[in-house]
mmCIF file of C-alpha atoms in Angstrom:
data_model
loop_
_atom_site.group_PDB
_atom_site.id
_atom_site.type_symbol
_atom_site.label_atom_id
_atom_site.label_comp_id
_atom_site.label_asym_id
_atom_site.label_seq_id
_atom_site.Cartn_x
_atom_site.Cartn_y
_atom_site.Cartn_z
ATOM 1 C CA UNK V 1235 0.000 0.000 0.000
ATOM 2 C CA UNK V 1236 1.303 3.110 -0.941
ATOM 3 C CA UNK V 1237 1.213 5.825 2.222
ATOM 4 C CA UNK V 1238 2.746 8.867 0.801
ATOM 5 C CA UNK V 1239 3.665 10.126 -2.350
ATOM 6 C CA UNK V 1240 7.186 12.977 -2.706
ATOM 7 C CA UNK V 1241 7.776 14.756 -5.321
ATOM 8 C CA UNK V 1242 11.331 14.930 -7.010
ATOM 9 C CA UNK V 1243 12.364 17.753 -9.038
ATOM 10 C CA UNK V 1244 15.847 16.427 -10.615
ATOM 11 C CA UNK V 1245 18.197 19.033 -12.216
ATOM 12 C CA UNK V 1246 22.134 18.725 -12.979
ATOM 13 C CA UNK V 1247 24.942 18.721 -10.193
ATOM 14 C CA UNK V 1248 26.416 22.106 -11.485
ATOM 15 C CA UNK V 1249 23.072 23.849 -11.437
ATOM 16 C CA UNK V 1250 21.697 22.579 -8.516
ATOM 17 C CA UNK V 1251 22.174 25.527 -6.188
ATOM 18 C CA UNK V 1252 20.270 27.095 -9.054
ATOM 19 C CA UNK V 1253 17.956 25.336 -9.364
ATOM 20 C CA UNK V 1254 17.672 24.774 -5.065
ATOM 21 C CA UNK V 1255 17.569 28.411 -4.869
ATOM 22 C CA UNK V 1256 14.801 29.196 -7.471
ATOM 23 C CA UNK V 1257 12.150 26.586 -6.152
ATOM 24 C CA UNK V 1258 12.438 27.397 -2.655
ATOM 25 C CA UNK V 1259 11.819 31.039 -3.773
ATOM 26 C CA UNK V 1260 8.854 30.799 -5.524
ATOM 27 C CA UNK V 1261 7.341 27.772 -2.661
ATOM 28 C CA UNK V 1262 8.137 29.228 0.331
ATOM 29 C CA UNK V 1263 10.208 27.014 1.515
ATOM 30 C CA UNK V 1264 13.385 26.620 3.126
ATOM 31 C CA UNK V 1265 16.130 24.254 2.087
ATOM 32 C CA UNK V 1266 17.083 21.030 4.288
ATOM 33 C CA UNK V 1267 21.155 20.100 5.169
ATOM 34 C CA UNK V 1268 22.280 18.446 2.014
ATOM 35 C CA UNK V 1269 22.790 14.510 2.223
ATOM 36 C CA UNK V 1270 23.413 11.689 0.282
ATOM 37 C CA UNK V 1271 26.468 10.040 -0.957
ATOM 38 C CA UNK V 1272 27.279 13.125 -2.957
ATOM 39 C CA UNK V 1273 24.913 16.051 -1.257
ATOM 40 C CA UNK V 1274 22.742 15.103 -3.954
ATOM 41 C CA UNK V 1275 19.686 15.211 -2.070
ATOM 42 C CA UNK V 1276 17.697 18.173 -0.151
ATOM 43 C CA UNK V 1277 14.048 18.535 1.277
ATOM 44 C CA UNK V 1278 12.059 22.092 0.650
ATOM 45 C CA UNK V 1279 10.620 22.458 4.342
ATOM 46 C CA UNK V 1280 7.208 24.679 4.046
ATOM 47 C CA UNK V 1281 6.728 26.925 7.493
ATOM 48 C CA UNK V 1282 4.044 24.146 8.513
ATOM 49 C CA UNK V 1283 2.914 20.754 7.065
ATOM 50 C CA UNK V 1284 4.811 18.136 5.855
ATOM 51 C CA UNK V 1285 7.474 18.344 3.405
ATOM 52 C CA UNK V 1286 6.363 16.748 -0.137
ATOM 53 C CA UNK V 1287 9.159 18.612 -2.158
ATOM 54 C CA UNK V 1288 12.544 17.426 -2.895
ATOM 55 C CA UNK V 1289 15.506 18.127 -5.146
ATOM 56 C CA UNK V 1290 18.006 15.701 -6.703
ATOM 57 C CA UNK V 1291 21.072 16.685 -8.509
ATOM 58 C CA UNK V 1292 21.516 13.967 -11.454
ATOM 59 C CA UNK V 1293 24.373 13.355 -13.842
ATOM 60 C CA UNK V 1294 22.748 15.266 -16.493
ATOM 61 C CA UNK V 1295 19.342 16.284 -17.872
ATOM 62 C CA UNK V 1296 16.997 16.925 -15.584
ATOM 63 C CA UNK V 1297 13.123 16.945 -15.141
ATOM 64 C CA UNK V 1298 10.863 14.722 -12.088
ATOM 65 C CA UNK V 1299 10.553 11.490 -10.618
ATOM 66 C CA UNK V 1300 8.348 9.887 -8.263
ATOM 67 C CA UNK V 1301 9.208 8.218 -4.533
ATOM 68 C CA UNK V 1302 6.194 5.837 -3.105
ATOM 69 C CA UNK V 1303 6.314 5.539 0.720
ATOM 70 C CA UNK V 1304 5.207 1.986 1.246
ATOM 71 C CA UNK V 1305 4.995 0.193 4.402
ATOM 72 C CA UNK V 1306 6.942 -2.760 3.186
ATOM 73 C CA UNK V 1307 9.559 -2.109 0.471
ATOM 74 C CA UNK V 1308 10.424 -6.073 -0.022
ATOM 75 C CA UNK V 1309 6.585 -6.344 -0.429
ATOM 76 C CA UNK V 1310 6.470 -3.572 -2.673
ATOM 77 C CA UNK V 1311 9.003 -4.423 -4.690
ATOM 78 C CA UNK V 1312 7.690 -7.875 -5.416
ATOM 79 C CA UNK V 1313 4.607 -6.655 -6.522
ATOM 80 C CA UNK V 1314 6.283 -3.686 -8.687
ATOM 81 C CA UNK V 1315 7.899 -6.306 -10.193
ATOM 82 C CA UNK V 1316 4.921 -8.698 -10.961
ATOM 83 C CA UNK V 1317 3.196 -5.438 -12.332
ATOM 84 C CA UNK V 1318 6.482 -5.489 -14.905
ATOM 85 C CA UNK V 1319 8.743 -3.433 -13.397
ATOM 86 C CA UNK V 1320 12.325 -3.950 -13.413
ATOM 87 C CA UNK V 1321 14.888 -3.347 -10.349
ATOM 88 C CA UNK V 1322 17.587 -0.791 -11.197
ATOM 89 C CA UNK V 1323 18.973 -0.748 -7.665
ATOM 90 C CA UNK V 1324 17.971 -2.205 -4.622
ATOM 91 C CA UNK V 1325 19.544 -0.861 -1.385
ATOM 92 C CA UNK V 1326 17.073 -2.920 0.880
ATOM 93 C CA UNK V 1327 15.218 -0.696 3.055
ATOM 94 C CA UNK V 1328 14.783 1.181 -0.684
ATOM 95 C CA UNK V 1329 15.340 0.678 -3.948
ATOM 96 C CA UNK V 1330 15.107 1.733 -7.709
ATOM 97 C CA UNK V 1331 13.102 0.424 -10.262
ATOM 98 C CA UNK V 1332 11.534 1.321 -14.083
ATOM 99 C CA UNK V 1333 8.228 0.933 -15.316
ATOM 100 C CA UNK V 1334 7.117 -1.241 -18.138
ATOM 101 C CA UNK V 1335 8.067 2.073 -20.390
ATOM 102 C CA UNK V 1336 11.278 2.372 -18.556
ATOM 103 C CA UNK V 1337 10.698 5.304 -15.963
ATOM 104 C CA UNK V 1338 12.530 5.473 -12.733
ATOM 105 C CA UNK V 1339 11.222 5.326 -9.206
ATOM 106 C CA UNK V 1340 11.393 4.773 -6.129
ATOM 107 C CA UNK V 1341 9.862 2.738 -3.225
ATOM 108 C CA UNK V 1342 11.185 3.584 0.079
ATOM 109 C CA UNK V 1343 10.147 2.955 3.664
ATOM 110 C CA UNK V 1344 9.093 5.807 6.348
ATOM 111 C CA UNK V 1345 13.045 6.861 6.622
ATOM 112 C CA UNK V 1346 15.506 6.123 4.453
ATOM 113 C CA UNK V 1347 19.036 6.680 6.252
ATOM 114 C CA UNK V 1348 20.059 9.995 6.483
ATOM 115 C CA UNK V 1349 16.180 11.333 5.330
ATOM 116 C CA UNK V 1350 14.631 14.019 6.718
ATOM 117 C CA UNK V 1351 11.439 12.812 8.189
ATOM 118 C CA UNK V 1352 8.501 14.627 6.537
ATOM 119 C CA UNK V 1353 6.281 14.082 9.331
ATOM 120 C CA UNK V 1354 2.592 11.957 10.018
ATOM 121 C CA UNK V 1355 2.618 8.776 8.954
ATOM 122 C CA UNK V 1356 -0.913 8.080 6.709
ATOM 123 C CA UNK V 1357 -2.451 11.316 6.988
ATOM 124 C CA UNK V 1358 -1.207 14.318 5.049
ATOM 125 C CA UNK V 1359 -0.727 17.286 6.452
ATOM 126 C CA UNK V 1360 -0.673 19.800 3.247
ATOM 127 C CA UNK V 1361 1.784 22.510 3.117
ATOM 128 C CA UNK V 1362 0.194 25.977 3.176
ATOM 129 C CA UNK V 1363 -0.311 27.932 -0.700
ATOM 130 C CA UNK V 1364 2.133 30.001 -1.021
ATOM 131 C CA UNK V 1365 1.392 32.994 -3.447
ATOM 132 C CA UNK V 1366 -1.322 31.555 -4.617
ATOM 133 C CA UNK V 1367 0.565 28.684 -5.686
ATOM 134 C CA UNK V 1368 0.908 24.349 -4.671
ATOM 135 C CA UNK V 1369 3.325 22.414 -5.912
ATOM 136 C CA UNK V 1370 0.612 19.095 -5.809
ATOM 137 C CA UNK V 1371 1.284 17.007 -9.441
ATOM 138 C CA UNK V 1372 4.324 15.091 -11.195
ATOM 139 C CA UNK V 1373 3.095 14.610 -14.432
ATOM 140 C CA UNK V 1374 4.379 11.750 -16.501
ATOM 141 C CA UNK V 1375 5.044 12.299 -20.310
ATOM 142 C CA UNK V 1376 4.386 8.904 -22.112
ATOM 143 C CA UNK V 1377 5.015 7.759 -25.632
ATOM 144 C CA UNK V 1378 1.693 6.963 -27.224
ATOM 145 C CA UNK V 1379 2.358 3.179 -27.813
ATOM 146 C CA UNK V 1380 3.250 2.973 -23.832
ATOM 147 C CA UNK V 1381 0.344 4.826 -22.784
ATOM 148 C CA UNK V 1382 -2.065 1.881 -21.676
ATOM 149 C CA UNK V 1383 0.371 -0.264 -19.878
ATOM 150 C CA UNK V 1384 1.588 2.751 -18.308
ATOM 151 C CA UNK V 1385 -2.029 3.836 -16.821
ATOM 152 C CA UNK V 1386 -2.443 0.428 -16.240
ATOM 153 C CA UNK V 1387 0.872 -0.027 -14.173
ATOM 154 C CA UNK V 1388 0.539 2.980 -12.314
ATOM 155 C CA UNK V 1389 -2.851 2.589 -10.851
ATOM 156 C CA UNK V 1390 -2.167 -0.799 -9.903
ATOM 157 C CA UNK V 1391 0.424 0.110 -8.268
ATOM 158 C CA UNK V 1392 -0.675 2.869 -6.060
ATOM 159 C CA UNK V 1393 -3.547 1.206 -6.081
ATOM 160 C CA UNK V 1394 -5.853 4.856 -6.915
ATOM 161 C CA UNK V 1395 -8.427 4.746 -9.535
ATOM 162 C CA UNK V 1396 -7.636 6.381 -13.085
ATOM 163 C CA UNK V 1397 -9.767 9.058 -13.998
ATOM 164 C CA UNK V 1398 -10.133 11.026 -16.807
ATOM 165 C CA UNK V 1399 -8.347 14.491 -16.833
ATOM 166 C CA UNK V 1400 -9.245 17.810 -18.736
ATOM 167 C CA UNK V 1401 -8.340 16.928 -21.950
ATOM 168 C CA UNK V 1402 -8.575 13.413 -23.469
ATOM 169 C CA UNK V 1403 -4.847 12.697 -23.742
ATOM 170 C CA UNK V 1404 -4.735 13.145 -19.650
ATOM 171 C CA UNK V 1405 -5.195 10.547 -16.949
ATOM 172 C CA UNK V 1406 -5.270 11.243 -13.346
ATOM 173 C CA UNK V 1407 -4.494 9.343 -10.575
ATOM 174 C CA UNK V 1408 -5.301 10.818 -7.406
ATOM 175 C CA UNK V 1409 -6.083 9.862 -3.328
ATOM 176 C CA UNK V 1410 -8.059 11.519 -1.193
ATOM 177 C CA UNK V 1411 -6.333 14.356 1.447
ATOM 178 C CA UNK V 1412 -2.701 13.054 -0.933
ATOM 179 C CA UNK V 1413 -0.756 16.399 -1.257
ATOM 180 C CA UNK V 1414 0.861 15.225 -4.758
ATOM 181 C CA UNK V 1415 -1.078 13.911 -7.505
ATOM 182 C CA UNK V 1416 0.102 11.652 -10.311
ATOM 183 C CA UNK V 1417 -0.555 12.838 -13.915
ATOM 184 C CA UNK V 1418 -0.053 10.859 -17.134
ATOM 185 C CA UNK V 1419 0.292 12.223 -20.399
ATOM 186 C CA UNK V 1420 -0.511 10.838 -23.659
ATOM 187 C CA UNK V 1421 2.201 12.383 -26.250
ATOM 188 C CA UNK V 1422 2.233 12.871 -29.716
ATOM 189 C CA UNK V 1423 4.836 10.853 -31.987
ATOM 190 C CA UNK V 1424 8.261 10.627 -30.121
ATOM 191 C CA UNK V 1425 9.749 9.139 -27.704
ATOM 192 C CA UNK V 1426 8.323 9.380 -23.898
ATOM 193 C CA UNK V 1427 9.889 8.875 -20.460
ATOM 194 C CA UNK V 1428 10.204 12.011 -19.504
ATOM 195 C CA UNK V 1429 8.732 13.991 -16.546
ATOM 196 C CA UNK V 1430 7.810 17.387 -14.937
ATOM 197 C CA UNK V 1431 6.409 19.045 -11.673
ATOM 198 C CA UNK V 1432 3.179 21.067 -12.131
ATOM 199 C CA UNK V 1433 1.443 24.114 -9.615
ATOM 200 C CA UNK V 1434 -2.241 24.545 -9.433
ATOM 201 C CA UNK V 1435 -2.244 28.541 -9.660
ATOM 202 C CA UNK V 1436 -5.302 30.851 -8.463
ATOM 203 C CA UNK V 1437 -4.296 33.396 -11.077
ATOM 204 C CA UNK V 1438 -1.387 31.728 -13.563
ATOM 205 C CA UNK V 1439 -0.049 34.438 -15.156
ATOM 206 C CA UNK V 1440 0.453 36.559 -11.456
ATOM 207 C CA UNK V 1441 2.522 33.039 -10.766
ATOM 208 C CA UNK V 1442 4.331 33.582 -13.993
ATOM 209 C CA UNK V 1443 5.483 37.130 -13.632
ATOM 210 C CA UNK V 1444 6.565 35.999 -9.947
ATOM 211 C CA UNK V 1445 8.428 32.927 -11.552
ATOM 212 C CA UNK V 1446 10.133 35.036 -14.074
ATOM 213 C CA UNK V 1447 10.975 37.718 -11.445
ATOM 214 C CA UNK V 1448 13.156 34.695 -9.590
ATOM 215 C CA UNK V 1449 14.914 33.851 -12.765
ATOM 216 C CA UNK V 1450 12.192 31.763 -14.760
ATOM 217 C CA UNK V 1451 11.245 31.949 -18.499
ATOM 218 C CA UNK V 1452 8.323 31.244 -20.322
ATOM 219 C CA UNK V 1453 8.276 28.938 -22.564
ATOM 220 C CA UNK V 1454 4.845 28.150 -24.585
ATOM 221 C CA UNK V 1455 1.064 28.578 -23.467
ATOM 222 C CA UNK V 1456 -1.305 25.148 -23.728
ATOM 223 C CA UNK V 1457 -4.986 25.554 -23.549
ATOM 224 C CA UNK V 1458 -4.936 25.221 -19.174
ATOM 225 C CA UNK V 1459 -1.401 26.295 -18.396
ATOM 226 C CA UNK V 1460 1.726 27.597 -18.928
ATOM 227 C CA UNK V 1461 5.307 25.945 -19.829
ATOM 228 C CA UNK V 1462 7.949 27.574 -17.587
ATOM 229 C CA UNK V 1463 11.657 27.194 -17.832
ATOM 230 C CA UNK V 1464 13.418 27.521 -14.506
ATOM 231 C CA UNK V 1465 17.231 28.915 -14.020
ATOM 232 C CA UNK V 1466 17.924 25.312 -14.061
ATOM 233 C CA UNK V 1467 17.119 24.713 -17.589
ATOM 234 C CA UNK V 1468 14.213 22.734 -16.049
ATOM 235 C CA UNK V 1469 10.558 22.512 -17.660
ATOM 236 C CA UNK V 1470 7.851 22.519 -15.673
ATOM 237 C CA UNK V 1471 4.163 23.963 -15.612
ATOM 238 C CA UNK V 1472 1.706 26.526 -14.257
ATOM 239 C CA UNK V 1473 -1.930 24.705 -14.515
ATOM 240 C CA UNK V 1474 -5.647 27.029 -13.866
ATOM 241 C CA UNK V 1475 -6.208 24.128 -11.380
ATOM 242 C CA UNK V 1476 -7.049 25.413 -7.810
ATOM 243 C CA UNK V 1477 -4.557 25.389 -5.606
ATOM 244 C CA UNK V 1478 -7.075 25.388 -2.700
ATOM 245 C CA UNK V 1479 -8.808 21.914 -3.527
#
């Protein structure tokens, strides 16, 4: 059973104070002590509520990835596995995997070593809006051949319900009271696997102008949001959802 669900926003090593810099800025948030291995990890820790925000500094690229909270990672990963996912690296209280499609995740237990506990256990306490703004959806990008098994994966899984989104190339996949939400994108032609973070905005283009007054640029305008770039070189989007509910 899947208990929590943190967002990762993943940008490269040498722009990662960047990049660190820029999202707590425009969250409200503060950053955690480095730690990993490397310092490639850090928390954003909102004034109250639990932290649901991380960075990652990655080899190169950039964009999001998902960790699941599970209760029992060997149990988890068995079943992520008979699902058709594949183990990339298994740490034992943790581990790695990819999708059917070839995405990386993570399942990982209340604390991982060296983790900055993010508070509750099953319930979620939601950080406050900040600016009008929540940083509540990782949205996955999926080649259209994929697309099925992906859904299909995903909410079996987390074990949530699919539903449809706004537009008929979305899928959501969404608990009740869960601060981040799990978006899947249908693509056109081209390759998938890649991912973003997304921020339900009151008023988008007030979030924008704050976003590009902390180093952002705008990148394209869909039909219900915005494409940002952040100082990071890192997509990610402004959505009309409600940042509220």
């Amino acid at each position: 059973m899947v208990r929590r669900v943190l967002a990762f926003v993943d940008r490269p090593c040498e722009r990662f104070e960047e990049a660190a810099a820029f999202w707590t800025a425009v969250t409200g948030t503060r950053l955690s002590p480095r730690r990993g291995d490397d310092g490639e990890f850090a928390t954003l820790l909102p004034e109250s509520g639990d932290a649901w925000v991380k960075i990652q500094a990655v080899g190169d690229g950039g964009g999001a990835h998902l960790d699941l909270e599970v209760g029992d990672v060997r149990a988890a990963v068995a079943r992520a596995e008979a699902l058709g996912a594949a183990v990339a690296a298994d740490h034992g209280d943790w581990a790695v995997l990819r999708s059917p499609e070839g995405r990386a995740f993570c399942l990982v237990s209340g604390e991982v070593p060296g983790e900055v506990p993010v508070g509750g256990t099953t319930s979620a306490r939601r950080p406050p809006v900040f600016a009008g703004t929540r940083l509540d959806q990782v949205c996955l990008d999926i080649a259209p051949g994929a697309y099925e098994e992906e859904v299909a994966f995903w909410a079996a899984l987390t074990g949530w319900s699919p539903r449809p989104g706004s537009l008929p190339e979305f899928t959501v996949l969404a608990a009740p009271g869960m601060p981040v939400r799990i978006l899947l994108q249908r693509l056109g032609e081209g390759p998938g696997r890649s991912a973003h973070v997304d921020l339900a905005c009151a008023d988008p283009e007030a979030a924008r102008a704050l976003h590009e007054r902390h180093g952002a640029a705008f990148v394209a305008r869909g039909r219900r949001w915005i494409v940002m770039r952040d100082p990071a070189g890192g997509i990610y989007c402004l959505t009309e959802r409600d940042p509220e509910t």
